[in-house]
CSV table of C-alpha atoms in Angstrom, one decimal:
chain,number,residue,atom,x,y,z
A,222,UNK,CA,54.7,39.5,-78.3
A,223,UNK,CA,56.7,38.5,-75.2
A,224,UNK,CA,57.1,34.7,-75.0
A,225,UNK,CA,57.0,32.8,-71.7
A,226,UNK,CA,60.3,31.7,-70.3
A,227,UNK,CA,61.9,28.4,-71.4
A,228,UNK,CA,60.5,25.5,-69.5
A,229,UNK,CA,56.9,26.7,-69.8
A,230,UNK,CA,54.6,23.8,-68.9
A,231,UNK,CA,52.0,22.7,-71.4
A,232,UNK,CA,49.6,20.0,-70.3
A,233,UNK,CA,46.3,19.1,-68.7
A,234,UNK,CA,44.9,18.5,-65.2
A,235,UNK,CA,42.7,15.9,-63.4
A,236,UNK,CA,41.4,15.3,-59.9
A,237,UNK,CA,41.6,11.8,-58.3
A,238,UNK,CA,38.0,11.5,-57.2
A,239,UNK,CA,36.8,12.5,-60.6
A,240,UNK,CA,38.8,9.9,-62.6
A,241,UNK,CA,40.2,7.1,-60.4
A,242,UNK,CA,37.0,5.3,-59.4
A,243,UNK,CA,35.9,3.5,-56.2
A,244,UNK,CA,37.2,6.1,-53.8
A,245,UNK,CA,35.4,4.1,-51.0
A,246,UNK,CA,36.8,5.8,-48.0
A,247,UNK,CA,36.1,9.4,-49.0
A,248,UNK,CA,33.5,11.8,-47.7
A,249,UNK,CA,32.2,12.6,-51.2
A,250,UNK,CA,31.7,8.9,-52.0
A,251,UNK,CA,29.6,8.5,-48.8
A,252,UNK,CA,27.4,11.4,-49.8
A,253,UNK,CA,26.8,10.3,-53.4
A,254,UNK,CA,23.3,9.1,-54.1
A,255,UNK,CA,21.9,10.4,-50.9
A,256,UNK,CA,20.7,13.6,-52.4
A,257,UNK,CA,18.1,13.6,-55.2
A,258,UNK,CA,19.7,14.4,-58.6
A,259,UNK,CA,23.2,13.4,-57.5
A,260,UNK,CA,24.9,10.7,-59.7
A,261,UNK,CA,27.5,8.3,-58.4
A,262,UNK,CA,31.1,8.3,-59.4
A,263,UNK,CA,31.4,4.5,-59.4
A,264,UNK,CA,34.3,3.3,-61.4
A,265,UNK,CA,34.7,6.8,-62.8
A,266,UNK,CA,37.3,6.6,-65.6
A,267,UNK,CA,39.2,3.7,-63.9
A,268,UNK,CA,42.3,5.9,-64.1
A,269,UNK,CA,43.5,4.3,-60.8
A,270,UNK,CA,44.6,1.4,-63.0
A,271,UNK,CA,44.9,3.2,-66.4
A,272,UNK,CA,47.0,6.2,-65.4
A,273,UNK,CA,49.9,5.1,-67.7
A,274,UNK,CA,47.7,5.1,-70.7
A,275,UNK,CA,46.3,8.5,-69.9
A,276,UNK,CA,49.8,10.0,-69.4
A,277,UNK,CA,51.1,8.4,-72.6
A,278,UNK,CA,48.3,10.0,-74.6
A,279,UNK,CA,49.2,13.3,-73.1
A,280,UNK,CA,52.9,12.9,-73.8
A,281,UNK,CA,52.4,11.5,-77.3
A,282,UNK,CA,50.4,14.6,-78.2
A,283,UNK,CA,53.5,16.7,-77.5
A,284,UNK,CA,52.6,18.0,-74.1
A,285,UNK,CA,55.1,18.2,-71.2
A,286,UNK,CA,53.1,18.4,-67.9
A,287,UNK,CA,50.4,16.5,-66.1
A,288,UNK,CA,48.6,17.8,-63.0
A,289,UNK,CA,47.1,15.0,-60.9
A,290,UNK,CA,46.1,14.4,-57.3
A,291,UNK,CA,46.9,12.1,-54.4
A,292,UNK,CA,43.8,10.9,-52.6
A,293,UNK,CA,44.1,11.4,-48.9
A,294,UNK,CA,41.3,8.9,-48.2
A,295,UNK,CA,43.4,6.2,-49.9
A,296,UNK,CA,46.6,7.1,-48.1
A,297,UNK,CA,45.0,7.3,-44.6
A,298,UNK,CA,41.7,5.2,-44.6
A,299,UNK,CA,41.5,5.4,-40.8
A,300,UNK,CA,43.3,8.0,-38.6
A,301,UNK,CA,47.0,7.3,-38.2
A,302,UNK,CA,47.0,4.2,-40.5
A,303,UNK,CA,49.1,5.1,-43.5
A,304,UNK,CA,48.9,2.7,-46.5
A,305,UNK,CA,52.3,1.9,-47.8
A,306,UNK,CA,50.8,0.2,-50.8
A,307,UNK,CA,48.9,3.4,-51.7
A,308,UNK,CA,52.0,5.6,-51.2
A,309,UNK,CA,53.8,3.2,-53.6
A,310,UNK,CA,51.0,3.5,-56.1
A,311,UNK,CA,51.2,7.3,-56.3
A,312,UNK,CA,55.0,7.1,-56.4
A,313,UNK,CA,54.7,4.9,-59.5
A,314,UNK,CA,52.5,7.6,-61.0
A,315,UNK,CA,55.2,10.2,-60.4
A,316,UNK,CA,57.9,7.9,-61.9
A,317,UNK,CA,55.7,7.2,-64.9
A,318,UNK,CA,55.4,10.9,-65.5
A,319,UNK,CA,59.1,11.3,-65.4
A,320,UNK,CA,59.6,8.3,-67.7
A,321,UNK,CA,57.3,9.8,-70.3
A,322,UNK,CA,58.9,13.2,-70.1
A,323,UNK,CA,56.0,14.8,-68.2
A,324,UNK,CA,56.5,17.3,-65.4
A,325,UNK,CA,54.2,16.2,-62.6
A,326,UNK,CA,52.2,18.9,-60.8
A,327,UNK,CA,50.9,17.1,-57.8
A,328,UNK,CA,47.9,18.2,-55.7
A,329,UNK,CA,47.5,16.9,-52.2
A,330,UNK,CA,43.9,17.8,-51.6
A,331,UNK,CA,41.3,18.2,-54.4
A,332,UNK,CA,38.0,18.7,-52.6
A,333,UNK,CA,37.7,15.2,-51.1
A,334,UNK,CA,38.8,14.1,-47.6
A,335,UNK,CA,38.7,10.8,-45.7
A,336,UNK,CA,35.2,10.0,-44.4
A,337,UNK,CA,36.6,9.8,-40.8
A,338,UNK,CA,38.0,13.4,-41.2
A,339,UNK,CA,34.5,14.7,-42.2
A,340,UNK,CA,32.9,12.8,-39.3
A,341,UNK,CA,35.2,14.4,-36.7
A,342,UNK,CA,34.2,17.9,-38.0
A,343,UNK,CA,36.2,18.2,-41.2
A,344,UNK,CA,37.9,21.5,-41.8
A,345,UNK,CA,36.0,23.0,-38.9
A,346,UNK,CA,37.1,20.2,-36.5
A,347,UNK,CA,39.4,20.8,-33.6
A,348,UNK,CA,42.2,18.8,-35.1
A,349,UNK,CA,41.8,19.7,-38.8
A,350,UNK,CA,45.1,21.5,-39.3
A,351,UNK,CA,47.0,18.9,-37.3
A,352,UNK,CA,45.4,16.1,-39.4
A,353,UNK,CA,46.3,17.8,-42.6
A,354,UNK,CA,49.9,18.4,-41.5
A,355,UNK,CA,50.3,14.7,-40.5
A,356,UNK,CA,49.0,13.7,-44.0
A,357,UNK,CA,51.4,16.0,-45.8
A,358,UNK,CA,54.3,14.6,-43.7
A,359,UNK,CA,53.2,11.0,-44.6
A,360,UNK,CA,53.2,11.8,-48.3
A,361,UNK,CA,56.4,13.8,-48.4
A,362,UNK,CA,58.8,10.8,-48.9
A,363,UNK,CA,57.2,9.9,-52.3
A,364,UNK,CA,57.5,13.4,-53.7
A,365,UNK,CA,61.2,13.3,-54.5
A,366,UNK,CA,61.9,15.1,-57.7
A,367,UNK,CA,58.5,16.7,-57.9
A,368,UNK,CA,59.0,20.4,-58.8
A,369,UNK,CA,55.4,21.7,-58.4
A,370,UNK,CA,53.3,20.9,-55.4
A,371,UNK,CA,49.7,22.1,-54.8
A,372,UNK,CA,48.6,21.8,-51.1
A,373,UNK,CA,44.9,22.4,-51.8
A,374,UNK,CA,42.7,22.9,-54.8
A,375,UNK,CA,40.4,25.9,-54.9
A,376,UNK,CA,40.0,26.5,-51.2
A,377,UNK,CA,37.4,29.2,-52.0
A,378,UNK,CA,35.2,26.6,-53.7
A,379,UNK,CA,36.1,24.1,-50.9
A,380,UNK,CA,34.8,26.6,-48.4
A,381,UNK,CA,31.5,26.7,-50.3
A,382,UNK,CA,31.3,22.9,-50.3
A,383,UNK,CA,32.1,22.8,-46.5
A,384,UNK,CA,29.4,25.3,-45.9
A,385,UNK,CA,26.9,23.4,-48.1
A,386,UNK,CA,27.6,20.2,-46.3
A,387,UNK,CA,27.1,21.9,-42.9
A,388,UNK,CA,23.8,23.3,-44.1
A,389,UNK,CA,22.7,19.8,-45.2
A,390,UNK,CA,23.6,18.3,-41.9
A,391,UNK,CA,21.6,21.0,-40.2
A,392,UNK,CA,18.7,20.3,-42.6
A,393,UNK,CA,18.7,23.9,-43.8
A,394,UNK,CA,19.0,22.8,-47.5
A,395,UNK,CA,16.3,21.2,-49.5
A,396,UNK,CA,15.6,20.3,-53.1
A,397,UNK,CA,17.9,18.6,-55.5
A,398,UNK,CA,21.7,18.4,-55.3
A,399,UNK,CA,23.4,21.6,-56.4
A,400,UNK,CA,26.9,20.9,-57.6
A,401,UNK,CA,29.2,23.8,-57.0
A,402,UNK,CA,30.5,23.5,-60.6
A,403,UNK,CA,27.2,22.9,-62.5
A,404,UNK,CA,24.3,25.3,-63.2
A,405,UNK,CA,20.9,23.6,-63.1
A,406,UNK,CA,18.3,24.0,-65.8
A,407,UNK,CA,16.3,27.2,-65.4
A,408,UNK,CA,16.9,29.9,-62.8
A,409,UNK,CA,19.2,28.5,-60.1
A,410,UNK,CA,19.8,29.9,-56.6
A,411,UNK,CA,23.2,31.5,-56.7
A,412,UNK,CA,26.0,29.7,-54.9
A,413,UNK,CA,26.5,30.9,-51.3
A,414,UNK,CA,29.6,33.0,-50.9
A,415,UNK,CA,32.5,31.2,-49.3
A,416,UNK,CA,32.3,31.6,-45.5
A,417,UNK,CA,35.2,33.8,-44.4
A,418,UNK,CA,35.7,31.8,-41.2
A,419,UNK,CA,36.0,28.6,-43.2
A,420,UNK,CA,38.3,30.4,-45.6
A,421,UNK,CA,40.6,31.5,-42.7
A,422,UNK,CA,40.8,28.0,-41.4
A,423,UNK,CA,41.9,26.7,-44.8
A,424,UNK,CA,44.5,29.5,-45.1
A,425,UNK,CA,45.8,28.4,-41.7
A,426,UNK,CA,46.0,24.7,-42.8
A,427,UNK,CA,47.8,25.7,-46.0
A,428,UNK,CA,50.4,27.7,-44.0
A,429,UNK,CA,50.8,24.9,-41.6
A,430,UNK,CA,52.1,22.5,-44.3
A,431,UNK,CA,53.8,24.9,-46.7
A,432,UNK,CA,57.3,25.2,-45.1
A,433,UNK,CA,57.5,21.6,-44.0
A,434,UNK,CA,56.7,20.4,-47.6
A,435,UNK,CA,59.3,22.8,-49.0
A,436,UNK,CA,62.0,21.5,-46.6
A,437,UNK,CA,61.2,17.8,-47.1
A,438,UNK,CA,60.7,17.9,-50.9
A,439,UNK,CA,62.5,20.8,-52.4
A,440,UNK,CA,59.4,21.5,-54.4
A,441,UNK,CA,57.8,24.8,-55.3
A,442,UNK,CA,54.7,24.9,-53.0
A,443,UNK,CA,51.5,26.8,-53.6
A,444,UNK,CA,47.8,26.4,-53.9
A,445,UNK,CA,45.2,27.1,-56.6
A,446,UNK,CA,42.3,29.6,-56.5
A,447,UNK,CA,39.1,29.6,-58.5
A,448,UNK,CA,39.0,33.1,-60.1
A,449,UNK,CA,35.5,34.5,-60.8
A,450,UNK,CA,36.9,37.2,-63.2
A,451,UNK,CA,34.4,39.8,-61.8
A,452,UNK,CA,33.8,42.8,-64.1
A,453,UNK,CA,32.0,45.8,-62.5
A,454,UNK,CA,29.1,47.6,-64.1
A,455,UNK,CA,29.4,51.4,-63.9
A,456,UNK,CA,29.1,52.5,-60.3
A,457,UNK,CA,29.7,49.0,-58.9
A,458,UNK,CA,33.5,49.1,-58.4
A,459,UNK,CA,33.2,49.2,-54.6
A,460,UNK,CA,30.8,46.2,-54.6
A,461,UNK,CA,33.2,44.3,-56.9
A,462,UNK,CA,36.1,44.9,-54.5
A,463,UNK,CA,34.0,43.7,-51.6
A,464,UNK,CA,33.0,40.5,-53.4
A,465,UNK,CA,36.5,39.9,-54.6
A,466,UNK,CA,37.8,39.8,-51.1
A,467,UNK,CA,35.2,37.2,-50.0
A,468,UNK,CA,35.5,35.1,-53.2
A,469,UNK,CA,39.2,35.3,-54.0
A,470,UNK,CA,41.4,37.8,-52.3
A,471,UNK,CA,41.3,36.2,-48.9
A,472,UNK,CA,42.9,33.1,-50.6
A,473,UNK,CA,45.2,35.1,-52.9
A,474,UNK,CA,46.5,37.0,-49.9
A,475,UNK,CA,46.9,33.6,-48.2
A,476,UNK,CA,49.2,32.7,-51.1
A,477,UNK,CA,51.7,35.4,-50.2
A,478,UNK,CA,55.0,33.7,-49.3
A,479,UNK,CA,54.2,30.8,-51.5
A,480,UNK,CA,56.4,29.9,-54.5
A,481,UNK,CA,53.6,30.2,-57.0
A,482,UNK,CA,49.8,30.5,-57.2
A,483,UNK,CA,47.5,28.4,-59.4
A,484,UNK,CA,44.9,30.3,-61.4
A,485,UNK,CA,41.7,28.5,-62.3
A,486,UNK,CA,39.4,30.3,-64.7
A,487,UNK,CA,36.5,29.3,-66.9
A,488,UNK,CA,34.1,32.2,-67.2
A,489,UNK,CA,33.4,35.8,-66.0
A,490,UNK,CA,30.7,37.4,-63.9
A,491,UNK,CA,29.2,40.8,-64.0
A,492,UNK,CA,28.9,42.7,-60.7
A,493,UNK,CA,26.2,45.3,-60.3
A,494,UNK,CA,25.5,47.7,-57.4
A,495,UNK,CA,23.4,44.9,-55.7
A,496,UNK,CA,26.0,42.1,-56.2
A,497,UNK,CA,26.7,39.3,-58.7
A,498,UNK,CA,24.3,39.4,-61.6
A,499,UNK,CA,22.7,36.0,-62.3
A,500,UNK,CA,23.8,34.9,-65.8
A,501,UNK,CA,20.8,34.4,-68.0
A,502,UNK,CA,20.1,31.2,-70.1
A,503,UNK,CA,21.5,31.6,-73.6
A,504,UNK,CA,22.3,29.3,-76.5
A,505,UNK,CA,26.0,30.2,-76.2
A,506,UNK,CA,26.2,29.0,-72.5
A,507,UNK,CA,28.4,26.1,-71.7
A,508,UNK,CA,27.1,22.7,-70.5
A,509,UNK,CA,27.5,23.9,-66.9
A,510,UNK,CA,25.4,27.0,-67.6
A,511,UNK,CA,28.2,29.6,-67.6
A,512,UNK,CA,28.8,32.3,-70.1
A,513,UNK,CA,31.2,31.7,-73.0
A,514,UNK,CA,34.0,34.0,-71.9
A,515,UNK,CA,37.5,33.0,-73.0
A,516,UNK,CA,38.7,36.5,-72.0
A,517,UNK,CA,38.1,35.5,-68.4
A,518,UNK,CA,41.6,33.9,-68.2
A,519,UNK,CA,43.4,37.3,-68.8
A,520,UNK,CA,41.1,39.0,-66.3
A,521,UNK,CA,41.9,36.3,-63.8
A,522,UNK,CA,45.7,36.4,-64.4
A,523,UNK,CA,45.8,40.2,-64.2
A,524,UNK,CA,43.8,40.3,-60.9
A,525,UNK,CA,45.9,37.5,-59.4
A,526,UNK,CA,49.2,39.3,-60.3
A,527,UNK,CA,47.9,42.5,-58.8
A,528,UNK,CA,46.8,40.9,-55.5
A,529,UNK,CA,49.9,38.7,-55.1
A,530,UNK,CA,52.4,41.3,-56.1
A,531,UNK,CA,53.6,39.6,-59.3
A,532,UNK,CA,54.1,36.1,-57.8
A,533,UNK,CA,54.8,33.3,-60.4
A,534,UNK,CA,51.5,32.0,-61.8
A,535,UNK,CA,50.7,28.6,-63.1
A,536,UNK,CA,47.4,28.2,-65.0
A,537,UNK,CA,46.3,25.0,-63.3
A,538,UNK,CA,42.8,24.9,-64.8
A,539,UNK,CA,41.1,26.5,-67.8
A,540,UNK,CA,38.6,24.9,-70.1
A,541,UNK,CA,35.0,24.6,-71.3
A,542,UNK,CA,32.2,22.1,-70.8
A,543,UNK,CA,30.9,21.4,-74.3
A,544,UNK,CA,30.0,18.4,-76.5
A,545,UNK,CA,31.4,20.3,-79.5
A,546,UNK,CA,35.1,19.8,-79.7
A,547,UNK,CA,35.5,22.5,-82.4
A,548,UNK,CA,34.1,24.9,-79.8
A,549,UNK,CA,36.6,23.6,-77.2
A,550,UNK,CA,39.4,24.4,-79.6
A,551,UNK,CA,38.0,27.9,-80.4
A,552,UNK,CA,37.5,28.7,-76.7
A,553,UNK,CA,41.0,27.6,-75.7
A,554,UNK,CA,42.6,29.3,-78.7
A,555,UNK,CA,40.9,32.6,-77.7
A,556,UNK,CA,41.8,32.1,-74.0
A,557,UNK,CA,45.5,31.6,-74.9
A,558,UNK,CA,45.5,34.7,-77.1
A,559,UNK,CA,44.2,36.7,-74.1
A,560,UNK,CA,46.8,35.0,-71.9
A,561,UNK,CA,49.6,35.9,-74.3
A,562,UNK,CA,48.4,39.6,-74.3
A,563,UNK,CA,48.4,39.7,-70.5
A,564,UNK,CA,52.0,38.3,-70.4
A,565,UNK,CA,53.1,40.8,-73.1
A,566,UNK,CA,51.6,44.0,-71.7
A,567,UNK,CA,54.6,44.9,-69.6
A,568,UNK,CA,53.0,44.6,-66.1
A,569,UNK,CA,55.4,41.9,-65.0
A,570,UNK,CA,52.9,39.0,-65.1
A,571,UNK,CA,55.0,35.9,-64.7
A,572,UNK,CA,53.1,32.9,-66.1
A,573,UNK,CA,55.0,29.5,-65.9
A,574,UNK,CA,52.5,27.1,-67.5
A,575,UNK,CA,49.1,26.3,-68.9
A,576,UNK,CA,47.3,23.2,-67.8
A,577,UNK,CA,44.0,22.6,-69.5
A,578,UNK,CA,40.9,21.2,-67.7
A,579,UNK,CA,40.6,18.4,-68.2
A,580,UNK,CA,42.6,15.6,-69.7
A,581,UNK,CA,39.5,13.3,-69.6
A,582,UNK,CA,35.7,13.6,-69.7
A,583,UNK,CA,35.1,12.8,-66.0
A,584,UNK,CA,32.8,12.9,-63.0
A,585,UNK,CA,31.7,16.5,-62.5
A,586,UNK,CA,31.0,16.4,-58.7
A,587,UNK,CA,27.5,14.8,-58.9
A,588,UNK,CA,27.0,14.8,-62.6
A,589,UNK,CA,28.3,13.0,-65.7
A,590,UNK,CA,26.8,15.1,-68.4
A,591,UNK,CA,29.3,18.1,-68.5
A,592,UNK,CA,32.3,17.1,-70.7
A,593,UNK,CA,35.5,19.1,-70.3
A,594,UNK,CA,37.9,16.5,-71.6
A,595,UNK,CA,40.5,16.4,-74.3
A,596,UNK,CA,39.8,12.7,-74.3
A,597,UNK,CA,36.5,10.9,-74.4
A,598,UNK,CA,36.1,7.9,-72.1
A,599,UNK,CA,33.7,5.0,-72.7
A,600,UNK,CA,32.3,4.4,-69.2
A,601,UNK,CA,31.6,0.7,-69.8
A,602,UNK,CA,34.8,-0.4,-71.6
A,603,UNK,CA,37.0,2.5,-70.4
A,604,UNK,CA,38.3,2.9,-74.0
A,605,UNK,CA,40.1,6.3,-74.4
A,606,UNK,CA,39.2,8.2,-77.5
A,607,UNK,CA,41.4,11.3,-78.0
A,608,UNK,CA,39.5,14.3,-79.4
A,609,UNK,CA,41.0,16.6,-82.0
A,610,UNK,CA,41.5,19.2,-79.3
A,611,UNK,CA,44.3,17.0,-77.7
A,612,UNK,CA,46.4,17.0,-80.9
A,613,UNK,CA,45.5,20.7,-81.4
A,614,UNK,CA,46.8,21.6,-77.9
A,615,UNK,CA,50.0,19.6,-78.5
A,616,UNK,CA,50.6,21.6,-81.7
A,617,UNK,CA,49.8,24.8,-79.9
A,618,UNK,CA,52.4,23.9,-77.3
A,619,UNK,CA,55.0,23.4,-80.1
A,620,UNK,CA,54.2,26.9,-81.6
A,621,UNK,CA,54.0,28.7,-78.2
A,622,UNK,CA,51.9,31.7,-77.3
A,623,UNK,CA,52.0,33.8,-80.4
């Protein structure tokens, strides 16, 4: 089997709002608790203060990379006011990663924005691209030495969240909070498809910051896309292509000209002649209601390589919501076998790393129940309890994809 190139990244990922705690100036914090069924993030995992412990657990397990985010709402709590103290905080995180032998993969925007940005129209506002460019410029000086830089996490899912927020403001949405990452009990209305107009705005914002970030930091710059790993039923190939454009390919095409693209994959979905088939309830489903499909990662990687023309790929998220850590190990092991087969099949698929989601059990965008982490966190004492899967992933990294 073809092995990945030397320098392959093995690690785990997090998002600031999900782990830091008390992200008081963000749009998501402001919406928490307003909608029935939506839990608050609160102190989260208190990783704002405990990031060193988290990184050390990752490094001590034998892993060499950590993907984490910078929170725009902390950097720029009001328009034009840049917090030097917060810039210094995130620089300390980067330096801690270096010190511990971890390659930092830094994300500038992971779903959450400053509240003021949302109030002036958010990504649909007149000044959205200009605001994002100014934020990227403000952060650039602390990124010295960072090799991998993600402008925006899952713009296709962000487009859905922007659309849902717009519908809530227009009072077109009722009922309980529907997290974009969690299936409710029983039949759930399918997520709305990402609005193409919102998607085009996000592509524009990404392109607006890409070259400037490259010039100022020397980093490889890209963004990450949530891959649905669509599989067509007989006769539904044309419908699949149509859905792929709306859900993924608009954003994968937007990655052309980047230095890499991040693939984020958890499960797969069937497409029939009438569209995406709702996944039925089943004992094997994950805690977020999705099908147990470790093969989705290879489907996602192959499709991404096809659309982007063989661009370097970083697996920036892959994992499973489960309380059973033996199942997490089984799922991840299977996913990695499928990834190794995709790399080895001679189609020029260039994968540079595998970052598991997530390092910690964390706040899942309105819910605490789904547990994706390699490490359990006591939400009262903040004690970190590594699961067997953390040591297993470190050992897998030492063996490689074989």
